[in-house]
Coordinates of C-alpha atoms and ligand atoms in Angstrom, one line a residue:
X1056 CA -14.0 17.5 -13.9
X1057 CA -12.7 15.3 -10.9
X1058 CA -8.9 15.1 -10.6
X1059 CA -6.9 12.4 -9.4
X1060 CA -3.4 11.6 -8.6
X1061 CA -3.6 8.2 -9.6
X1062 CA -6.8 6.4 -12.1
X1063 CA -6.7 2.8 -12.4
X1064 CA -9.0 1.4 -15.7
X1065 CA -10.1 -1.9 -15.0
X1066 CA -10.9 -3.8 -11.7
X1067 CA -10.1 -7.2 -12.1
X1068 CA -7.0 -8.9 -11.0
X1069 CA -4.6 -6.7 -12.2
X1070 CA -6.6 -2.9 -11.5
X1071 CA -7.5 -4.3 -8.0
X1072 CA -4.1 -5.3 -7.2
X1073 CA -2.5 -2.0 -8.7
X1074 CA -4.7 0.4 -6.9
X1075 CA -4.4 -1.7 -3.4
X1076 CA -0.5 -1.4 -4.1
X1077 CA -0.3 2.1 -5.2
X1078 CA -2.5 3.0 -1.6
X1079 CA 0.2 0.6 0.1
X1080 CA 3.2 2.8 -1.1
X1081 CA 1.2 6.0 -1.7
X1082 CA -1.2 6.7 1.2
X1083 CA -1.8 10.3 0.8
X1084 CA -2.9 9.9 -3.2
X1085 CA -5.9 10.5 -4.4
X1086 CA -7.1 7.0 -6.3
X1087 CA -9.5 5.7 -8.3
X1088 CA -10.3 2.7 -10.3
X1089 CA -12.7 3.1 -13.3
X1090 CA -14.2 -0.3 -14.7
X1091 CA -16.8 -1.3 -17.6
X1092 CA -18.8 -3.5 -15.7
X1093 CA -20.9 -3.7 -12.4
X1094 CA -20.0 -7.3 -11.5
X1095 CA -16.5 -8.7 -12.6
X1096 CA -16.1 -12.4 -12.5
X1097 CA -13.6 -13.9 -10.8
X1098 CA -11.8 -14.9 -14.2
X1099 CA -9.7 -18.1 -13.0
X1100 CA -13.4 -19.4 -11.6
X1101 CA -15.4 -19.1 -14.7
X1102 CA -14.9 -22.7 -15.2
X1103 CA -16.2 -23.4 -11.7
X1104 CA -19.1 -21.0 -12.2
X1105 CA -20.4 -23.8 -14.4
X1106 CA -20.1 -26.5 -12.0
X1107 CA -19.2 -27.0 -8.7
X1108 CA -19.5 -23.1 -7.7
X1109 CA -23.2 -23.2 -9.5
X1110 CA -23.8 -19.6 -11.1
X1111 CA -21.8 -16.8 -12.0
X1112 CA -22.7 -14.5 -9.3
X1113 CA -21.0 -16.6 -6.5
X1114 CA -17.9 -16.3 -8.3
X1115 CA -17.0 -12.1 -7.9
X1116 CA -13.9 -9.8 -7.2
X1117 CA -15.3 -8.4 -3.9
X1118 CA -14.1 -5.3 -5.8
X1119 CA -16.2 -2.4 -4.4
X1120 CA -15.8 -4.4 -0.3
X1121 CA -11.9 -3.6 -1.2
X1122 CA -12.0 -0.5 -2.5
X1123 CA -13.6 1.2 0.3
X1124 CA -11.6 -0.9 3.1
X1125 CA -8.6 0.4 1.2
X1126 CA -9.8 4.2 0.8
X1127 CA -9.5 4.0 -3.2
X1128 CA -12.7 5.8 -5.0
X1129 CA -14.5 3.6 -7.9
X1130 CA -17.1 4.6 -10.8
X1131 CA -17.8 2.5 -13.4
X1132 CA -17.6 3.4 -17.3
X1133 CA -16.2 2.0 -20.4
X1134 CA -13.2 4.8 -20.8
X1135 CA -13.3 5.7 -24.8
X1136 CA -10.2 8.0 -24.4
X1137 CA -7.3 9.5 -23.2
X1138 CA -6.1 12.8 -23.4
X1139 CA -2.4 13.0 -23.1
X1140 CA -1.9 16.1 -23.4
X1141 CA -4.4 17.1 -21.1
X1142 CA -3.9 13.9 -18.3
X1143 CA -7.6 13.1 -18.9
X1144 CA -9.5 10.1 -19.6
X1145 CA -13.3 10.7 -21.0
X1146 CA -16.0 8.0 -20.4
X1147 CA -18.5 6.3 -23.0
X1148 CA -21.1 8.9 -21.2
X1149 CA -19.1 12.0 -21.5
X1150 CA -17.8 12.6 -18.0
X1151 CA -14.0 13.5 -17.7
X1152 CA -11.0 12.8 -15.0
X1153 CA -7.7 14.3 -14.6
X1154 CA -4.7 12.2 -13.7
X1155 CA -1.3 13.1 -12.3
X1156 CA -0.8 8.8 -13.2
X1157 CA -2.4 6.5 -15.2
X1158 CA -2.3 2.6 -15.1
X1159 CA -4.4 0.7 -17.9
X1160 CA -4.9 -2.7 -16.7
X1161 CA -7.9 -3.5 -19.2
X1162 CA -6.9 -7.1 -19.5
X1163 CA -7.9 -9.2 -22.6
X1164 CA -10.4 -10.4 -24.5
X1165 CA -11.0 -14.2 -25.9
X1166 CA -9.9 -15.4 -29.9
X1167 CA -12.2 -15.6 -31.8
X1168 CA -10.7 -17.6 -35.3
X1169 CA -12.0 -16.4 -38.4
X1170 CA -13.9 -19.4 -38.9
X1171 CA -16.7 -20.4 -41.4
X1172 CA -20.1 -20.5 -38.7
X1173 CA -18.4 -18.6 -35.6
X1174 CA -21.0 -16.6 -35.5
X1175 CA -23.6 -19.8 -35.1
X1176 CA -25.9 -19.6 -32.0
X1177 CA -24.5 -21.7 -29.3
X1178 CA -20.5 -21.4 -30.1
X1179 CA -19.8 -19.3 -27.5
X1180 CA -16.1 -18.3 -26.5
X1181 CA -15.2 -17.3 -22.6
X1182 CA -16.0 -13.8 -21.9
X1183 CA -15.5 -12.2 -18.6
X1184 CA -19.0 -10.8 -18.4
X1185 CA -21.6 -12.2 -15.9
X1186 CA -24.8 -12.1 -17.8
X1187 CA -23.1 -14.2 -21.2
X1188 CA -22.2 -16.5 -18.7
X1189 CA -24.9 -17.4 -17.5
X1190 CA -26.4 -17.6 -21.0
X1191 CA -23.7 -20.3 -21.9
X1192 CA -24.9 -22.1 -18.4
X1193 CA -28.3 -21.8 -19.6
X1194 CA -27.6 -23.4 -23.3
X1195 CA -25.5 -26.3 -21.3
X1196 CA -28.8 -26.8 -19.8
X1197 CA -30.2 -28.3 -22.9
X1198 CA -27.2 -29.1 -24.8
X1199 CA -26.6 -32.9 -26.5
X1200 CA -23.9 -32.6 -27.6
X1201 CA -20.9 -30.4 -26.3
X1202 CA -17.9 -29.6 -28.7
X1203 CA -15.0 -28.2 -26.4
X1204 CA -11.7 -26.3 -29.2
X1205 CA -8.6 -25.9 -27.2
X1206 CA -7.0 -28.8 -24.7
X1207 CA -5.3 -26.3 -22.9
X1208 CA -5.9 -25.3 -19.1
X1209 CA -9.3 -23.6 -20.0
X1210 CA -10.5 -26.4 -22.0
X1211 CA -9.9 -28.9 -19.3
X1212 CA -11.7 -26.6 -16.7
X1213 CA -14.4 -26.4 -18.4
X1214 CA -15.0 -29.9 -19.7
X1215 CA -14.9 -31.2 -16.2
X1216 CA -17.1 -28.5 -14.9
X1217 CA -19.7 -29.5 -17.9
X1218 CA -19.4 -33.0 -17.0
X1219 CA -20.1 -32.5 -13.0
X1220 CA -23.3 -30.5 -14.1
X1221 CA -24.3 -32.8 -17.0
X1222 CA -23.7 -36.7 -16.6
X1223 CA -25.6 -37.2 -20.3
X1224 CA -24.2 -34.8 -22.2
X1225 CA -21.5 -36.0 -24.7
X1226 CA -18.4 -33.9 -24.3
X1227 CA -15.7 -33.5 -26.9
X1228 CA -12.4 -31.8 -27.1
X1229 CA -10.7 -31.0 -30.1
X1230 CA -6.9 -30.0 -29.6
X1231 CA -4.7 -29.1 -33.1
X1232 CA -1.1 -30.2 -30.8
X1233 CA -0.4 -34.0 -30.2
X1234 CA -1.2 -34.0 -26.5
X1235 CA -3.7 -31.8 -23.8
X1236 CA -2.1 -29.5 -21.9
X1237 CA 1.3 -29.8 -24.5
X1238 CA 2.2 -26.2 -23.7
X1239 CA 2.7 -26.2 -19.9
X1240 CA 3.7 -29.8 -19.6
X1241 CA 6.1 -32.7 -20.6
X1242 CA 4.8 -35.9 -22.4
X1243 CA 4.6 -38.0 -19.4
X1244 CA 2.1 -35.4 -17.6
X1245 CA 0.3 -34.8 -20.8
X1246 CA -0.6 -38.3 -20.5
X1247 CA -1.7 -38.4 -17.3
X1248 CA -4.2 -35.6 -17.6
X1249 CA -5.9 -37.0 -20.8
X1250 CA -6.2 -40.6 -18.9
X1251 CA -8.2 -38.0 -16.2
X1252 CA -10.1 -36.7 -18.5
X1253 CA -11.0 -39.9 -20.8
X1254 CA -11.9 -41.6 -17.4
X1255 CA -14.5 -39.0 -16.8
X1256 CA -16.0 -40.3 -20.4
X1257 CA -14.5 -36.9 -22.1
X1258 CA -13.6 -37.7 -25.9
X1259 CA -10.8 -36.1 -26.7
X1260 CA -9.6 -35.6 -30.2
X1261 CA -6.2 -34.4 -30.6
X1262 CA -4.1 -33.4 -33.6
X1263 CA -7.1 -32.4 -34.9
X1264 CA -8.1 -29.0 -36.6
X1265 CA -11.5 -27.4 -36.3
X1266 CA -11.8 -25.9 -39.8
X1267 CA -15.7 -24.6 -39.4
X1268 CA -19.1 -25.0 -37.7
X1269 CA -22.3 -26.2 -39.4
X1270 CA -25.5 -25.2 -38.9
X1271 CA -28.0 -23.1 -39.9
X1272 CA -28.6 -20.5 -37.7
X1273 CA -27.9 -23.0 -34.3
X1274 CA -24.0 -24.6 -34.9
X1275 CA -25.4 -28.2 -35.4
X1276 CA -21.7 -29.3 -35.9
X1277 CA -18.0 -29.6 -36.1
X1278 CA -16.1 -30.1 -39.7
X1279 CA -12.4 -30.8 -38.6
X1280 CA -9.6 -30.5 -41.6
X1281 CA -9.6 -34.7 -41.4
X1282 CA -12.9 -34.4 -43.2
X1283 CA -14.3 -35.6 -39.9
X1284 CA -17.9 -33.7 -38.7
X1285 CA -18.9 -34.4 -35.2
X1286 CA -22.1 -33.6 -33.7
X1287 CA -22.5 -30.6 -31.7
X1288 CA -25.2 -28.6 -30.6
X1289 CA -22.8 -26.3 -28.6
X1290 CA -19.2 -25.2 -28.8
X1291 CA -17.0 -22.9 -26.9
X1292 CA -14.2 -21.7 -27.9
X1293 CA -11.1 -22.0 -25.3
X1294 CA -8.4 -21.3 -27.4
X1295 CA -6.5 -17.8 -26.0
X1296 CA -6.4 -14.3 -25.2
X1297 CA -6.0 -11.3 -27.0
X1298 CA -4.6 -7.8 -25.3
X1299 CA -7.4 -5.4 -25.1
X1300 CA -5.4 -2.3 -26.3
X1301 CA -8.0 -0.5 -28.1
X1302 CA -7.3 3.1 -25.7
X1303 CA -4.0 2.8 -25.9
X1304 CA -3.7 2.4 -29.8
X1305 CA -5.7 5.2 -30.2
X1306 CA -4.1 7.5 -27.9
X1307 CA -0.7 6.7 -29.3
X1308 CA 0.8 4.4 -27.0
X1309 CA 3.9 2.4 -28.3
X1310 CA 2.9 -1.4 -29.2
X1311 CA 4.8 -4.3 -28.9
X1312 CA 5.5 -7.5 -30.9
X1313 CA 2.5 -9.4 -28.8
X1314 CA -0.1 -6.6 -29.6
X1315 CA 0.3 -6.2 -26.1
X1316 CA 1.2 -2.4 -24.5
X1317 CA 4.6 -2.0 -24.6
X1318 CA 6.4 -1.1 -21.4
X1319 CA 9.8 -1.3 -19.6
X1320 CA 10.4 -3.4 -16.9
X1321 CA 9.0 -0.8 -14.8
X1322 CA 5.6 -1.1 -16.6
X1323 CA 5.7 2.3 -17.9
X1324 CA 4.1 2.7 -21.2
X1325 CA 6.0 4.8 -24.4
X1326 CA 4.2 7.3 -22.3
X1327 CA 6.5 7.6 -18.7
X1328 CA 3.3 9.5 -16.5
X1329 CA 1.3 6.1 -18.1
X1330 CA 1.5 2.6 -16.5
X1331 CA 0.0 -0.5 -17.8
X1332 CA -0.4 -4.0 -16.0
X1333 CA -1.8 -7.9 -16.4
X1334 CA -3.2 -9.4 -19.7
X1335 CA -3.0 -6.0 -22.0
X1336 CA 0.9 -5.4 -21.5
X1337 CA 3.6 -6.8 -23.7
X1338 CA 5.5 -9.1 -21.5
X1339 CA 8.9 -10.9 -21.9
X1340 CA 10.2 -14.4 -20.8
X1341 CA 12.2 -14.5 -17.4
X1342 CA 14.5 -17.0 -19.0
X1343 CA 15.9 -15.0 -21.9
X1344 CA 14.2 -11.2 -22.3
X1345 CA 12.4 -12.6 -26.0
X1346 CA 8.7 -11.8 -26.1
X1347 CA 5.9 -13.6 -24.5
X1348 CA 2.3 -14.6 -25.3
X1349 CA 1.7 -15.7 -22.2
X1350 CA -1.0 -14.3 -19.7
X1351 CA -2.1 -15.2 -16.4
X1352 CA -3.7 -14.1 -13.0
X1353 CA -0.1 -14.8 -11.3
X1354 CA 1.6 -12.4 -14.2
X1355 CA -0.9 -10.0 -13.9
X1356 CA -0.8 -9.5 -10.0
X1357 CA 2.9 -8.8 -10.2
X1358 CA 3.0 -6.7 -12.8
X1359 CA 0.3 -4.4 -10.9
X1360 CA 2.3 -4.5 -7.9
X1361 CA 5.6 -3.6 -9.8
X1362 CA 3.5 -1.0 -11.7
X1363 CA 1.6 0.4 -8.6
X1364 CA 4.8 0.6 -6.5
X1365 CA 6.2 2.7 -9.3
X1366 CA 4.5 5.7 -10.1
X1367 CA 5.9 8.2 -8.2
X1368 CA 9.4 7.0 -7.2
X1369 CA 11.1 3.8 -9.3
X1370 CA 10.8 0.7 -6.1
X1371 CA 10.2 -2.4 -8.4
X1372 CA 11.6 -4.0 -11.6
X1373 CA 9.7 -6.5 -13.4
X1374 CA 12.5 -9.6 -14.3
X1375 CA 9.9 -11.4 -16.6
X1376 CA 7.2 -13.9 -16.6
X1377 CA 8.5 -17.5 -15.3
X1378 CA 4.6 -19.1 -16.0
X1379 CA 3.3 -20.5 -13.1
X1380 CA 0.1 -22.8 -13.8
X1381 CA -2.1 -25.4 -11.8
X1382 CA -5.5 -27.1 -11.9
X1383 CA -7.0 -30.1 -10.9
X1384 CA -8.7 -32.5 -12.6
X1385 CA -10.3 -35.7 -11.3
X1386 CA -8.4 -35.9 -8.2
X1387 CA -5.0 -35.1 -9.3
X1388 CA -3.1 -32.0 -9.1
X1389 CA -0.7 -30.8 -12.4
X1390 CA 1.3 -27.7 -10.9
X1391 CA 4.2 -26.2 -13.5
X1392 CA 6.7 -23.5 -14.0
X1393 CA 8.9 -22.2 -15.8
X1394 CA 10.5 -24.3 -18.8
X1395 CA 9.1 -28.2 -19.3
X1396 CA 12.2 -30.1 -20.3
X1397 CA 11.4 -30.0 -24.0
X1398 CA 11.2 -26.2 -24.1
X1399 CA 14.4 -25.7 -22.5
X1400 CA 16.1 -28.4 -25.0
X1401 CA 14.5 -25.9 -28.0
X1402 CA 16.1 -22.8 -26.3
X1403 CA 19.3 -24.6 -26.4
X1404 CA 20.0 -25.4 -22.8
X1405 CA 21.8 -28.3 -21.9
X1406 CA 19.6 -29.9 -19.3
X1407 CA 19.4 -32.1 -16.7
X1408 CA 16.2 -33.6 -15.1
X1409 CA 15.0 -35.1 -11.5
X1410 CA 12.3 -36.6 -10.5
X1411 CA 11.0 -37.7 -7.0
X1412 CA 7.4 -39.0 -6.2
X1413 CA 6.9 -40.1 -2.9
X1414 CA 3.5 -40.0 -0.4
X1415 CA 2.7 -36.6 1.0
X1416 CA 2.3 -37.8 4.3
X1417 CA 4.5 -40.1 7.2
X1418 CA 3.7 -42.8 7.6
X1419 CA 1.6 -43.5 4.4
X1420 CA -1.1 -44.7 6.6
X1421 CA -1.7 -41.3 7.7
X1422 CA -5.5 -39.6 6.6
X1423 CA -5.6 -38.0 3.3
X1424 CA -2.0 -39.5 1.8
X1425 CA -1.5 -38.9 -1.5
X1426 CA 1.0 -40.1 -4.2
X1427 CA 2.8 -36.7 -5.2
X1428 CA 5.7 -36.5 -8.1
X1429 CA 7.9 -33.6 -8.9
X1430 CA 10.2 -33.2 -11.5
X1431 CA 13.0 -30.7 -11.9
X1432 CA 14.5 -29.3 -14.9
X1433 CA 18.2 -28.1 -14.0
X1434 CA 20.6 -26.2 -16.8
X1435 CA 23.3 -28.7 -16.1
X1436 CA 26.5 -26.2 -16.5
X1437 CA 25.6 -24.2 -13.8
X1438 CA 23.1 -26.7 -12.1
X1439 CA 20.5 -23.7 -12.5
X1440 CA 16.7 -24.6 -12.0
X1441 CA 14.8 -23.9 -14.8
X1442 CA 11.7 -25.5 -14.3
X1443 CA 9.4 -27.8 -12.6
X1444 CA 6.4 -29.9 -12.6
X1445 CA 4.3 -31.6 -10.1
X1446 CA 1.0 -34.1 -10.5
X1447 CA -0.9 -35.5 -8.0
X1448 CA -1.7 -34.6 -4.3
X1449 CA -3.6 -31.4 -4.3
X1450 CA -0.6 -29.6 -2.3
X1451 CA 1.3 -29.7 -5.7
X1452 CA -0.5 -26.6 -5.9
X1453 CA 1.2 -24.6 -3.1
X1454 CA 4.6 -26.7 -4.0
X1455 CA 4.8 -25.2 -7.3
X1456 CA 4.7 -21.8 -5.9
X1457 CA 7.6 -22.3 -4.1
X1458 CA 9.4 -23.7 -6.8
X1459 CA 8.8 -20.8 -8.5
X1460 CA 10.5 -18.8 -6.0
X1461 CA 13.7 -20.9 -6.6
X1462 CA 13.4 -20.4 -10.2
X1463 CA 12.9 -16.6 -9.4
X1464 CA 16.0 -16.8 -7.2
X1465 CA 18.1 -18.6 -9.7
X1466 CA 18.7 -21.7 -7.2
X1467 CA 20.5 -24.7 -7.7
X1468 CA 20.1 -27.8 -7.6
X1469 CA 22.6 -28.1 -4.4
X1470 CA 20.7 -25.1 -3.1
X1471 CA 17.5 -26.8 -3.3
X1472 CA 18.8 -30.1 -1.6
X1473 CA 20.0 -28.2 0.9
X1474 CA 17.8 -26.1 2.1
X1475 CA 15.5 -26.7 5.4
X1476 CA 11.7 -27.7 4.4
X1477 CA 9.6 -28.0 7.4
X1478 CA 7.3 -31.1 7.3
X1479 CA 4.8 -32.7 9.7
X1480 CA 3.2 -36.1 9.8
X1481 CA 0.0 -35.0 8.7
X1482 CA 0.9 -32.4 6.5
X1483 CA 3.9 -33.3 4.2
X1484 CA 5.8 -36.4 2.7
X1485 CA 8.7 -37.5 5.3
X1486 CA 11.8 -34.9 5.5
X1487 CA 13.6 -38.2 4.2
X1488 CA 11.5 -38.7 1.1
X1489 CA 10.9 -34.6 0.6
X1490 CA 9.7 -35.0 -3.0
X1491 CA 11.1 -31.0 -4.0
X1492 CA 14.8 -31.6 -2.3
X1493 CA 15.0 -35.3 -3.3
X1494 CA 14.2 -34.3 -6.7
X1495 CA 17.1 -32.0 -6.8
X1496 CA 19.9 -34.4 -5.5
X1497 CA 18.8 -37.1 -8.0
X1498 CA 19.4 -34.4 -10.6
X1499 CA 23.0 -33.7 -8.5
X1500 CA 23.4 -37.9 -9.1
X1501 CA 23.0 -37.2 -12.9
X1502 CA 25.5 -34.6 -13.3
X1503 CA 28.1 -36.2 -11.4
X1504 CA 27.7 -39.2 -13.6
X1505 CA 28.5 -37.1 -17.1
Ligands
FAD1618 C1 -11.7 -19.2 -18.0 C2 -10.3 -18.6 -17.5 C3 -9.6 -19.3 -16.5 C4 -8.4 -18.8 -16.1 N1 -7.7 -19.5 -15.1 C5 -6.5 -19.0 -14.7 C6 -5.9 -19.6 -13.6 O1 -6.3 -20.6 -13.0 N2 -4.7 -19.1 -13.2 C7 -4.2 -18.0 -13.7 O2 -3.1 -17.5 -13.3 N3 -4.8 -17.3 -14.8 C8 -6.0 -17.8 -15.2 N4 -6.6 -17.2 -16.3 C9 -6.0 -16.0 -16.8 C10 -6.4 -14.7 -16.0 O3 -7.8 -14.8 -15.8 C11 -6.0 -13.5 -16.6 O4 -4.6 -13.5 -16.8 C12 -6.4 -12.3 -15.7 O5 -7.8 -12.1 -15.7 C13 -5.8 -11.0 -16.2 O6 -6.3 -10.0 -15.4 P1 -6.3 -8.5 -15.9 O7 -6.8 -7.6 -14.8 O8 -5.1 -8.1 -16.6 O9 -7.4 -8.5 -17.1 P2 -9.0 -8.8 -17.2 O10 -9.3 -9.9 -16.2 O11 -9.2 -9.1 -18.6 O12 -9.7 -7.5 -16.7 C14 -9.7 -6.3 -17.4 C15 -10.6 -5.3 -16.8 O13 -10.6 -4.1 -17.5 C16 -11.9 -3.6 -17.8 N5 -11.8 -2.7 -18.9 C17 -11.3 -3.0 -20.1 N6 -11.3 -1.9 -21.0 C18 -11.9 -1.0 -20.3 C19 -12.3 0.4 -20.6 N7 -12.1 0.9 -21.8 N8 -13.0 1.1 -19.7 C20 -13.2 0.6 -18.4 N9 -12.9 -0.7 -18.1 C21 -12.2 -1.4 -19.0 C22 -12.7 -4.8 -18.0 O14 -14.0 -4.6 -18.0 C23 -12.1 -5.7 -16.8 O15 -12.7 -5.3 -15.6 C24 -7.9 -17.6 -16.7 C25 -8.6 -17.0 -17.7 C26 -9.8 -17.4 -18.1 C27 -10.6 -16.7 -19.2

């Protein structure tokens, strides 16, 4: 049996990370990352995989090229179990390896609802896994009719990807909530992004359950709880993740209210010599320390390098996952994190909002200017920042990023309109206009006026 100090189990975002971190703090260690499969997607480019990247062998972790550069031993093998009491994991294949430290980062797999017809040919859901991937590219091939569940950031993707590929195909999305997107973003940008969508001739049916697939055995429809049945000769499923915890259960391991791992905000498991990271932990909201469903690439890189840093001498804490999301879609950028204004109103704050859009470039005339708009969700006692949102040019994605880091440090709204942003003609709106510090001191306006 081959002993390590450290054994990672899973190489996507969150294994890759934690064994790059743990060689960062821990050079001398012994590391290695164990991982199902030979080629691991990319998982934030599936949806390009189907368009504009072409297959899903152009979008990889270069996980192996990293390894090596980083001196950190792989194998690959779907782990069955782990041996506490020994410090040993044992593969699908029977071989063994010791650990000193373990970190599970073996990430999540899609919903599946319990739905009549799920099991139709052709309703596929989003699985990290190359070769099913390129089966669901294949079937959009010679699909009619696409049905799209889920208007969330997934669902979006991947309708816009199947449009760029297939001008002819007829794409539907069916979303149970009122707007697209409703969970990441207020009303207004909700709006925007389903007049993106609807202008790339992408129905969109919202407030409207999926209740089963027809079909004999190819899904040849939708029946939605309206009593509704649209045409479909495809569907896939973009509706969530599920922790993979399946190891962990069976070895003991506490599990949270999610069905995520549990761990403190060290990322130790119930287990202290056991460490787990990204989509399969239990995770808990920045804002107020209650649970959280949410998983993403951004959540699970910190947590592996909070978890990584950790495992021989305590260096990190995790304070809780602020959600930090952005796509594109048509043209136009929609960055957001932290709280939208209505989910701060339901936790009970007392808010205060500004907004700011302005062109990303001085003088307007400049190449490439863009309309960009930023809003700014302030807790109006302490002027707190609690959340932001940006749409349009496609820098809203690196804005949103640094609002993030003023949610992380708890800024306010004075802080923000004071502090120095570098611009340039051809790179950002006018230091006068700013859209993120202008945002802020109309929000300083507001509460001067209560
Ligand atoms: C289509 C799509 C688009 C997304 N877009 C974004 C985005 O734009 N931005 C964003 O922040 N997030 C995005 N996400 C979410 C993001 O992909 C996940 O949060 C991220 O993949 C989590 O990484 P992870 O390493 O925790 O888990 P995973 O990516 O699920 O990886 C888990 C790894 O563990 C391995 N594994 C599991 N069990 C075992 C075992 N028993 N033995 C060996 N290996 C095992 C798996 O094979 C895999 O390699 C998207 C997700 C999807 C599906």
């Amino acid at each position: 049996m081959m002993n390590y100090d450290v054994i990672i189990v899973g190489a996507s975002a969150a294994g890759v990370t934690a064994a790059i971190t743990a060689k960062y703090h821990y050079p001398n260690k012994k590391i290695m990352v164990i991982r199902k499969e030979e080629l691991v997607p990319i998982p934030c480019g599936i949806p390009y995989t189907f368009g504009i990247v072409g297959a899903p062998e152009k979008g990889l972790i270069p996980a192996d090229e990293m390894f090596k550069k980083n001196n950190i031993d792989t194998r690959i093998g779907d782990v069955i179990e782990i041996d506490r009491s020994a410090s040993k994991i044992r593969t699908d294949n029977g071989e063994e390896y010791g650990y000193k430290r373990l970190i599970l980062a073996t990430g999540s797999n899609p919903i599946v609802p319990t739905l009549s017809g799920k099991d139709k040919e052709n309703v596929f859901s989003i699985r990290k896994d190359v070769p099913y991937l390129q089966k669901i590219i294949d079937t959009l091939q010679k699909a009619k009719h696409l049905c799209i569940v889920g208007c969330g950031f997934i669902g979006v993707e991947i309708a816009e990807e199947c449009r760029r590929k297939r001008l002819d195909l007829e794409i539907t999305i069916v979303e149970m909530l009122t707007h697209c997107l409703q969970l990441v973003y207020d009303e207004e940008f909700c709006i925007k992004a389903e007049s993106t969508l609807k202008e790339q001739n992408i129905n969109l049916l919202l407030d409207e359950k999926v209740e089963s697939f027809k079909g004999d055995e190819f899904v040849k429809g939708v029946k939605l709880a309206s009593g509704r049945i649209i045409d479909a000769d495809m569907v896939i499923l973009g509706i969530g993740a599920v922790a993979n915890i399946d190891i962990a259960s069976k070895a003991g391991l506490e599990i949270g209210p999610t069905k995520g791992i549990q761990v403190n905000r060290y990322m130790q498991t119930s287990d202290p010599a056991i460490y787990a990271c990204g989509d399969c932990a239990e995770k808990v909201s920045f804002f107020d320390g209650k649970k959280s469903p949410l998983k993403l690439a951004s959540i699970a890189t910190m947590e592996a390098r909070v978890a990584g840093a950790n495992l021989f001498s305590t260096n990190r804490v995790n304070m809780g996952v602020i959600g930090v999301y952005s796509t594109v879609l048509g043209n136009c950028a929609f960055a957001a994190a932290g709280l939208t204004r209505s989910q701060a109103v339901e936790r009970g704050f007392d808010v205060v909002v500004g907004e700011s859009e302005a062109v990303n470039r001085h003088p307007g005339c400049m190449p490439d200017a863009e309309m960009m708009k930023v809003k700014l969700i302030f807790e109006a006692g302490s002027q707190v920042i609690l959340g932001g949102q940006v749409s349009g040019a496609k820098s809203g994605g690196e804005l949103i990023n640094a609002i993030s880091a003023c949610i992380h440090q708890r800024m306010t709204a004075d802080d923000i309109a004071t502090f120095q942003t570098g611009t340039h003609p051809a790179l950002t709106a006018s230091p006068i206009a700013y859209q993120l510090v202008n945002a802020a001191e109309m929000a300083i306006g507001k509460m001067k006026m209560r």
